Coordinates of C-alpha atoms and ligand atoms in Angstrom, one line a residue:
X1 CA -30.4 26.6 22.7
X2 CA -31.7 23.0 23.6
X3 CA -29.4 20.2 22.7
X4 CA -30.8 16.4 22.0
X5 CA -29.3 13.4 20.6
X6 CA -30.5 10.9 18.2
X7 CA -29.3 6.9 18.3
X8 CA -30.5 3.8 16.7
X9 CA -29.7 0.4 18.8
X10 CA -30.0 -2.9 18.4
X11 CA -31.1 -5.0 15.0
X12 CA -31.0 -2.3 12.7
X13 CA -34.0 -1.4 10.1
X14 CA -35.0 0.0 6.8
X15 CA -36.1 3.6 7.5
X16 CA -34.2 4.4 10.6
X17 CA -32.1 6.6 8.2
X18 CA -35.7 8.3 7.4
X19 CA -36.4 8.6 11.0
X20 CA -32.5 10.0 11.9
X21 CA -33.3 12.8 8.5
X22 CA -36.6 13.9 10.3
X23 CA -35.1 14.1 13.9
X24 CA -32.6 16.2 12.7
X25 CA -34.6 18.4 10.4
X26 CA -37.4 19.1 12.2
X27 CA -35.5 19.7 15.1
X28 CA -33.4 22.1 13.9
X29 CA -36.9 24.3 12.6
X30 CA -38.2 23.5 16.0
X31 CA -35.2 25.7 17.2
X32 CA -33.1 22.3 18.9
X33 CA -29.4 21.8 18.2
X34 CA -29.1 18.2 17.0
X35 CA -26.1 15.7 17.9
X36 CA -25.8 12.0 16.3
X37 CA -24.6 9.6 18.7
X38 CA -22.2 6.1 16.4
X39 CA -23.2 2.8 17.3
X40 CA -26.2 2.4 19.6
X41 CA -25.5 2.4 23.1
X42 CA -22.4 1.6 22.4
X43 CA -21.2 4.6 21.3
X44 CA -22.6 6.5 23.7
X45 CA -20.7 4.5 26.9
X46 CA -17.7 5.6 24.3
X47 CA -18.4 9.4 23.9
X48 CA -18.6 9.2 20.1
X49 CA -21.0 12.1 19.5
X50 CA -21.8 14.6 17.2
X51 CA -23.4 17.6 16.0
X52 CA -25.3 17.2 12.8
X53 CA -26.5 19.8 10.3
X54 CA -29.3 19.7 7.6
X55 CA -26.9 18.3 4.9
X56 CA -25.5 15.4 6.8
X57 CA -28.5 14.0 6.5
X58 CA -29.1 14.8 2.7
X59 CA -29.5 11.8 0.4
X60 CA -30.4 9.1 3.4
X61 CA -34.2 8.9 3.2
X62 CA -34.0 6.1 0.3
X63 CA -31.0 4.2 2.2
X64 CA -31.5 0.8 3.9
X65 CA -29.8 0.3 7.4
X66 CA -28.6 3.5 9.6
X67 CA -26.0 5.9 8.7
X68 CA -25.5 6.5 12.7
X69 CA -24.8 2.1 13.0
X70 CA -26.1 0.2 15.7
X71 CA -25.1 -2.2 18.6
X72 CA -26.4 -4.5 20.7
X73 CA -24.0 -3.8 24.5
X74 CA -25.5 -6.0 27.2
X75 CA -23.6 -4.4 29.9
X76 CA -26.2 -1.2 29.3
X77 CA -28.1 -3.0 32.3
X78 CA -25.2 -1.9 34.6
X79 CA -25.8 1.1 36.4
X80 CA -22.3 2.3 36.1
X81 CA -22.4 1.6 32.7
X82 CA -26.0 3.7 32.0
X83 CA -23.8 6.4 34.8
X84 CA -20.9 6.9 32.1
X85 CA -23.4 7.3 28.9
X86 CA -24.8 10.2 30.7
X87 CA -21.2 11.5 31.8
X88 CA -21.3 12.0 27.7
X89 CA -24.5 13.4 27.7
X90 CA -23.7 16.1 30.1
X91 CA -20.0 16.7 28.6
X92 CA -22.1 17.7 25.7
X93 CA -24.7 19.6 27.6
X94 CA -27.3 17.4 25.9
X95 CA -30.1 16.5 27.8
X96 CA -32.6 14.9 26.0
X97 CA -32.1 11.5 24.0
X98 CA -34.1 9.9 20.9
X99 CA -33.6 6.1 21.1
X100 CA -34.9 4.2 17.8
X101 CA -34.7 0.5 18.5
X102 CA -36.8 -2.4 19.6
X103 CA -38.0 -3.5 22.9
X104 CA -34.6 -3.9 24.5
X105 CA -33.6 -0.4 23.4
X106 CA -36.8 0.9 24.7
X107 CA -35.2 -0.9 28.5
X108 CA -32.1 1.3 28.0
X109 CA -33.9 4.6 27.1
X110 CA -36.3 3.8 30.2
X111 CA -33.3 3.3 32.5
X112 CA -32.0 6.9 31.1
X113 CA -35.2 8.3 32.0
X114 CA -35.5 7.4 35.5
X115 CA -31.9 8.6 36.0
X116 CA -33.0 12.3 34.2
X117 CA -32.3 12.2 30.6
X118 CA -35.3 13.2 29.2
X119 CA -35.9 10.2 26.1
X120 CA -38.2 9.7 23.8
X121 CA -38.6 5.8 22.0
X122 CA -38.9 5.6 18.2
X123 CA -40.2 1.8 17.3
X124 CA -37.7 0.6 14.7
X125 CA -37.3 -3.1 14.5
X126 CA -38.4 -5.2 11.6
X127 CA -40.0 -7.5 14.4
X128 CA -43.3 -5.5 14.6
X129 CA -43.4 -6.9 18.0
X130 CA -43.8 -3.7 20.4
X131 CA -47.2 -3.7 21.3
X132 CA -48.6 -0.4 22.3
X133 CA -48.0 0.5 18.3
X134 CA -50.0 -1.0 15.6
X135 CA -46.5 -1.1 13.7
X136 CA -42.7 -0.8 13.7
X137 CA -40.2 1.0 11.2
X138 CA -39.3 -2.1 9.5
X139 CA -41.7 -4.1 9.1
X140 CA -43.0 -3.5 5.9
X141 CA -39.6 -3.3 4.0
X142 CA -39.3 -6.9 5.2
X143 CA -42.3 -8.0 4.5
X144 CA -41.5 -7.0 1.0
X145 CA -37.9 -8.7 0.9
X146 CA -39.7 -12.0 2.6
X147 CA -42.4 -11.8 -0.9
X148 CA -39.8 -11.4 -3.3
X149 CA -37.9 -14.1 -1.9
X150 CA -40.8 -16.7 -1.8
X151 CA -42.4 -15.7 -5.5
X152 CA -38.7 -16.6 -6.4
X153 CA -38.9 -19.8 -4.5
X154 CA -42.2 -20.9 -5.8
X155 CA -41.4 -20.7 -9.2
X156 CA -38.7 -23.8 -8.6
X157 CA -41.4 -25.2 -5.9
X158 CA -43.7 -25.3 -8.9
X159 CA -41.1 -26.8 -11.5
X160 CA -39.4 -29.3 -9.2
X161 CA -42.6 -30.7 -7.5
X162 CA -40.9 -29.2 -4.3
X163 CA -41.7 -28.2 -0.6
X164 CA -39.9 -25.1 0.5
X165 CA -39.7 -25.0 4.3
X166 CA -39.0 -21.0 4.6
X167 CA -38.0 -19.8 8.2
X168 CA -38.7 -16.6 8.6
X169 CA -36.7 -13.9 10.7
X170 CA -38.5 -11.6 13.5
X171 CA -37.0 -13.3 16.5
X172 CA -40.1 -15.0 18.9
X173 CA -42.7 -12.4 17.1
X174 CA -45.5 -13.9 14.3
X175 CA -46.1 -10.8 12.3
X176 CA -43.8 -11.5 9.7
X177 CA -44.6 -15.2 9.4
X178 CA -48.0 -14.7 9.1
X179 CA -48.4 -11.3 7.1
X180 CA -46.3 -12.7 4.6
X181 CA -47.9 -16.2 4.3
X182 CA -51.1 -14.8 3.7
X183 CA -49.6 -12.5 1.0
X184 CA -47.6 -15.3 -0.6
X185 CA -50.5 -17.7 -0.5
X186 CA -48.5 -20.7 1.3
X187 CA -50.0 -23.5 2.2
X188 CA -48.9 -23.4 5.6
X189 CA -48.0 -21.0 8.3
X190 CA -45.8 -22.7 11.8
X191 CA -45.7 -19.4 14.3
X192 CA -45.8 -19.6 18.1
X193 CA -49.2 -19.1 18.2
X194 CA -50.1 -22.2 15.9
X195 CA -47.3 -24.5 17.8
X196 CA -45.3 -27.4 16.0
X197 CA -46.9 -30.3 15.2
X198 CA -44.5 -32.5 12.7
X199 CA -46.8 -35.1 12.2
X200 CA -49.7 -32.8 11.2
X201 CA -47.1 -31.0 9.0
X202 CA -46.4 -34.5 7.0
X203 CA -50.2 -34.9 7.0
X204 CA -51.2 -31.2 5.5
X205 CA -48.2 -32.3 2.9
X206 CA -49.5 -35.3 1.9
X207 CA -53.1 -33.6 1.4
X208 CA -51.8 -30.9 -0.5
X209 CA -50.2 -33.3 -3.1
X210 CA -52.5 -36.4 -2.8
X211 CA -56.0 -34.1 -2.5
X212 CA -55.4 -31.3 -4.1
X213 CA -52.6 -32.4 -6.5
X214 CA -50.6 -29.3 -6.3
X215 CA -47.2 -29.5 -7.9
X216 CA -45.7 -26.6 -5.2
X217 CA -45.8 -26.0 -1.4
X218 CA -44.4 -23.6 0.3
X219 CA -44.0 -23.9 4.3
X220 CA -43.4 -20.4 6.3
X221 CA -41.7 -20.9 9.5
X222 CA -41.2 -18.1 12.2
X223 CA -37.4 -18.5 13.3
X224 CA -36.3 -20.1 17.1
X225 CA -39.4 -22.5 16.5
X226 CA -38.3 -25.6 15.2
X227 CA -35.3 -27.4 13.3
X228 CA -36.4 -26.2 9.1
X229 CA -33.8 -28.9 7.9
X230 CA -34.7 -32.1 9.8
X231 CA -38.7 -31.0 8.5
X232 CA -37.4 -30.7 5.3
X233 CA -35.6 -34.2 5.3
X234 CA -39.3 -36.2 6.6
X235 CA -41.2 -34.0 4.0
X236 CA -38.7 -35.5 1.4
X237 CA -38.6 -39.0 2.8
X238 CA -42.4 -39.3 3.7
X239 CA -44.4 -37.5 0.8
X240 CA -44.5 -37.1 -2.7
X241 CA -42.6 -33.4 -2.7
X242 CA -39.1 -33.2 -3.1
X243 CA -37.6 -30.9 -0.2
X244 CA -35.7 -28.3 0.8
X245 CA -35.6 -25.6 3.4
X246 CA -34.3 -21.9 3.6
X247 CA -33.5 -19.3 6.3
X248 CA -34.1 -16.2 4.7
X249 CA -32.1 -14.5 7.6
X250 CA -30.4 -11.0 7.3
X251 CA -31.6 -11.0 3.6
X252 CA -35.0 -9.3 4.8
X253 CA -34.0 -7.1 7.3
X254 CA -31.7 -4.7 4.1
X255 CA -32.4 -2.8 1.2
X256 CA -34.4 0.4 1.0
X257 CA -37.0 0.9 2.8
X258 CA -40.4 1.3 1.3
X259 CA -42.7 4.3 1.0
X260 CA -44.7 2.7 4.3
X261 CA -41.4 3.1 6.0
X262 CA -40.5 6.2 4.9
X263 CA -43.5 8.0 6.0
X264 CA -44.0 5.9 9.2
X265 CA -40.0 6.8 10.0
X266 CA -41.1 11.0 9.2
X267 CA -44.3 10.6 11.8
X268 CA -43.2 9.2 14.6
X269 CA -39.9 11.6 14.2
X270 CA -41.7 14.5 14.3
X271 CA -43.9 13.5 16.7
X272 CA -40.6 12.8 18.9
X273 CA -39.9 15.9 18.5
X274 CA -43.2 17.7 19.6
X275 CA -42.7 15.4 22.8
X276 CA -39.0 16.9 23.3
X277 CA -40.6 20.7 23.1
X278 CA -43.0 19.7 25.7
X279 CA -40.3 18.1 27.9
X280 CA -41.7 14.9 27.7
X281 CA -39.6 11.9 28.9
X282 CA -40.2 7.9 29.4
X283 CA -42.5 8.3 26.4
X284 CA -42.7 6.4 23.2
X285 CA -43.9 7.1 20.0
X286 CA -46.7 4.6 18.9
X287 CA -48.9 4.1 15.5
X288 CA -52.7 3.4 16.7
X289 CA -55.5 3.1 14.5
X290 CA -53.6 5.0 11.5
X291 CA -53.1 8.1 14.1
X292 CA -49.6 8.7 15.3
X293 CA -49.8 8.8 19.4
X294 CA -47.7 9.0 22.4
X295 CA -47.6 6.5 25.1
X296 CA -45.0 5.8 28.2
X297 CA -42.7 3.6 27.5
X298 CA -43.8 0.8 30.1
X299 CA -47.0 1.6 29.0
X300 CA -46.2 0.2 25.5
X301 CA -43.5 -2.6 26.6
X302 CA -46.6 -4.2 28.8
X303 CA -49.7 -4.4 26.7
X304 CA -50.9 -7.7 25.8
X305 CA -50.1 -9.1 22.2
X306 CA -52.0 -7.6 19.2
X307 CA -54.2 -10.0 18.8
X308 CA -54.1 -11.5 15.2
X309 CA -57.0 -14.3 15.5
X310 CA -58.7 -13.1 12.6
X311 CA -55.8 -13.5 10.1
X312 CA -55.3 -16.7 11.7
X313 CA -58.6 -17.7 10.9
X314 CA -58.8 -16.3 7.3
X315 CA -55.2 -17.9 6.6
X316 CA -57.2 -21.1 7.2
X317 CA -60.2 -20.3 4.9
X318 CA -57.7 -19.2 2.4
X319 CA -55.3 -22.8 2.3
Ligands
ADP1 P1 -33.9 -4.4 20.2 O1 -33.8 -3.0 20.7 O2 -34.0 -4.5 18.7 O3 -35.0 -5.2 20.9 P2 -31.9 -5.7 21.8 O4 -32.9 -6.5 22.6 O5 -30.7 -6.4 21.4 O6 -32.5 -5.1 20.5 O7 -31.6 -4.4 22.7 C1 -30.7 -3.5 22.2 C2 -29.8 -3.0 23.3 O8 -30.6 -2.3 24.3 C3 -29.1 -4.0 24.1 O9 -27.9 -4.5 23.4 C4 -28.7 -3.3 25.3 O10 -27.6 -2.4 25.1 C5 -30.0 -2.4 25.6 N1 -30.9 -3.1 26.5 C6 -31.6 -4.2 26.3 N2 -32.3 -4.5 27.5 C7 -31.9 -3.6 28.4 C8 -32.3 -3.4 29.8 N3 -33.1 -4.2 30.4 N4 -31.7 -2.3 30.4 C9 -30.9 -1.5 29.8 N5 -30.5 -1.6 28.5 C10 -31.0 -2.7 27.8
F6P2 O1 -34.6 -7.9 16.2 C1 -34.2 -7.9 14.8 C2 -33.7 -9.3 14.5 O2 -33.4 -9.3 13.1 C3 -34.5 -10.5 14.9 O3 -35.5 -10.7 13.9 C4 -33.5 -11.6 14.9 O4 -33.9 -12.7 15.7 C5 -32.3 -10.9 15.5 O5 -32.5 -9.5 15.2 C6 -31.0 -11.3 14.8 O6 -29.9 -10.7 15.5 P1 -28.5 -10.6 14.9 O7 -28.5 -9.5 13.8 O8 -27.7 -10.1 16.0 O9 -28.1 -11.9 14.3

């Protein structure tokens, strides 16, 4: 009987646990014994594998984070260190690997490849920023945090006459910024693709109260951009809206995952496993155009940026 191992590395997401529950599942009907490997890469330079069975996964589908953990283990990049992960692989007679992480976990399970595990990449990163897939296990729970976060905010923006500077998490990516400041109607979005501009910030600010006489505005901010407090202070010191900024942080990236997730997370998993049975390796599993494809993994790591012009452009006919 065939033996594969499931991990999930790196910032951990909402429906990993969905994707874990169909790895080990469906393998077992497809005729695969199925072992868990603890914390990421981590725990698999440590040895700390095992076998799981249809009930240890029972009850996990509606649970945010990953029942297996995660890590984030920079000395994966070491040969020696990749060299002893396999050791573990082999002790177990395992010799195929499902990675579900972001782009750097997709590095490690590429470096396994070319050394003869046979892996298989599962996009799971609230980011949505690996670009051979339309979308990432993720992305939509934390698009939904970020939206009940901000109608909570604007209720006090609204009341106080405030500006809410929101920074955003999803590391140097825009999908999150922008998805959820068209879905929260904000008056303005600051992503890498837009740039910083704090003078044109103070002057959109002033417009917005002066022009259009609005008693709220809400400012969403993609995170490693720009400094949301010292913004916050000029808004405060140079317009007519009190001020104050947030970093929604860890907030968005917990919680159950949404049905989106969930049936994203049973897809690609299965289709992880079809790739497995066909002794696929280097390959990742990718959403395009609402069909669930496979792709290699430097394949997907190298296309260009989905381009997002259009929701850039109707953002603007929307403010
Ligand atoms: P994510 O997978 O969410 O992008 P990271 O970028 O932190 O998160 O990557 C997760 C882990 O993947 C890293 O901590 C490291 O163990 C491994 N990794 C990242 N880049 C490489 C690489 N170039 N080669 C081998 N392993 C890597
Ligand atoms: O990749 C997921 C992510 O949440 C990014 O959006 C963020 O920049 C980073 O991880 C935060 O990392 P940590 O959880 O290590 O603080």
């Amino acid at each position: 009987m065939r033996k594969i191992a499931v991990l999930t590395s790196g910032g951990d997401a909402p429906g990993m646990n969905g994707a874990i529950r169909a790895i080990v599942r469906v393998g077992i009907k497809r005729g695969f014994e199925v072992y868990g490997v603890y914390d990421g890469y981590q725990g698999l330079v440590e040895g700390k594998i095992k076998k799981l069975g249809y009930s240890d996964v029972s009850e996990i589908l509606a649970k945010g984070g990953t029942i297996l953990g995660s890590s984030r283990l920079p000395e994966f990049k070491l040969d020696e260190v990749q060299d002893k992960a396999i050791e573990n692989l082999k002790r177990f007679d395992i010799d195929s690997l499902v990675v579900i992480g972001g782009d750097g976990s997709y590095r490690g399970a590429l470096a396994l490849s070319k050394k003869g595990i046979n892996c298989i990449g599962i996009p799971g990163t609230i980011d949505n920023d690996i670009n051979g897939t339309d979308e990432t296990i993720g992305f939509h729970t934390a698009l939904s945090n970020i939206i009940d976060a901000v109608n909570k905010l604007r209720d006090t923006s609204s009341s106080h006459h405030r500006c809410f500077v929101i920074e955003v998490m999803g590391n140097n990516a825009d999908s999150l910024a922008l998805y959820s400041a068209i879905s929260c109607g904000s008056e303005l979005v600051i992503t890498n693709k837009t740039g910083y501009d704090e003078d044109f910030v103070i002057s959109e600010m002033i417009k917005n109260e002066a022009v259009y006489h609005k008693r709220h505005a809400i400012i969403i901010a993609s995170e490693k951009i720009f400094d949301v407090d010292k913004l916050a202070k000029r808004i405060n010191q140079e317009t007519g809206f009190s001020s104050r900024a947030i970093v929604l942080g860890h907030i968005q990236r917990g919680g159950s995952p949404v049905p989106e997730d969930r049936i994203l997370a049973s897809r690609m998993a299965g289709k992880a496993i079809e790739l497995l049975l066909e002794k696929q390796s280097g390959q990742c599993v990718c959403l395009k155009n609402s069909e669930i494809v496979a792709k290699g993994i430097e394949e997907a790591l190298m296309e260009t940026n989905k381009s997002k012009e259009a929701l850039y452009c109707l953002f603007e006919d929307l403010v």
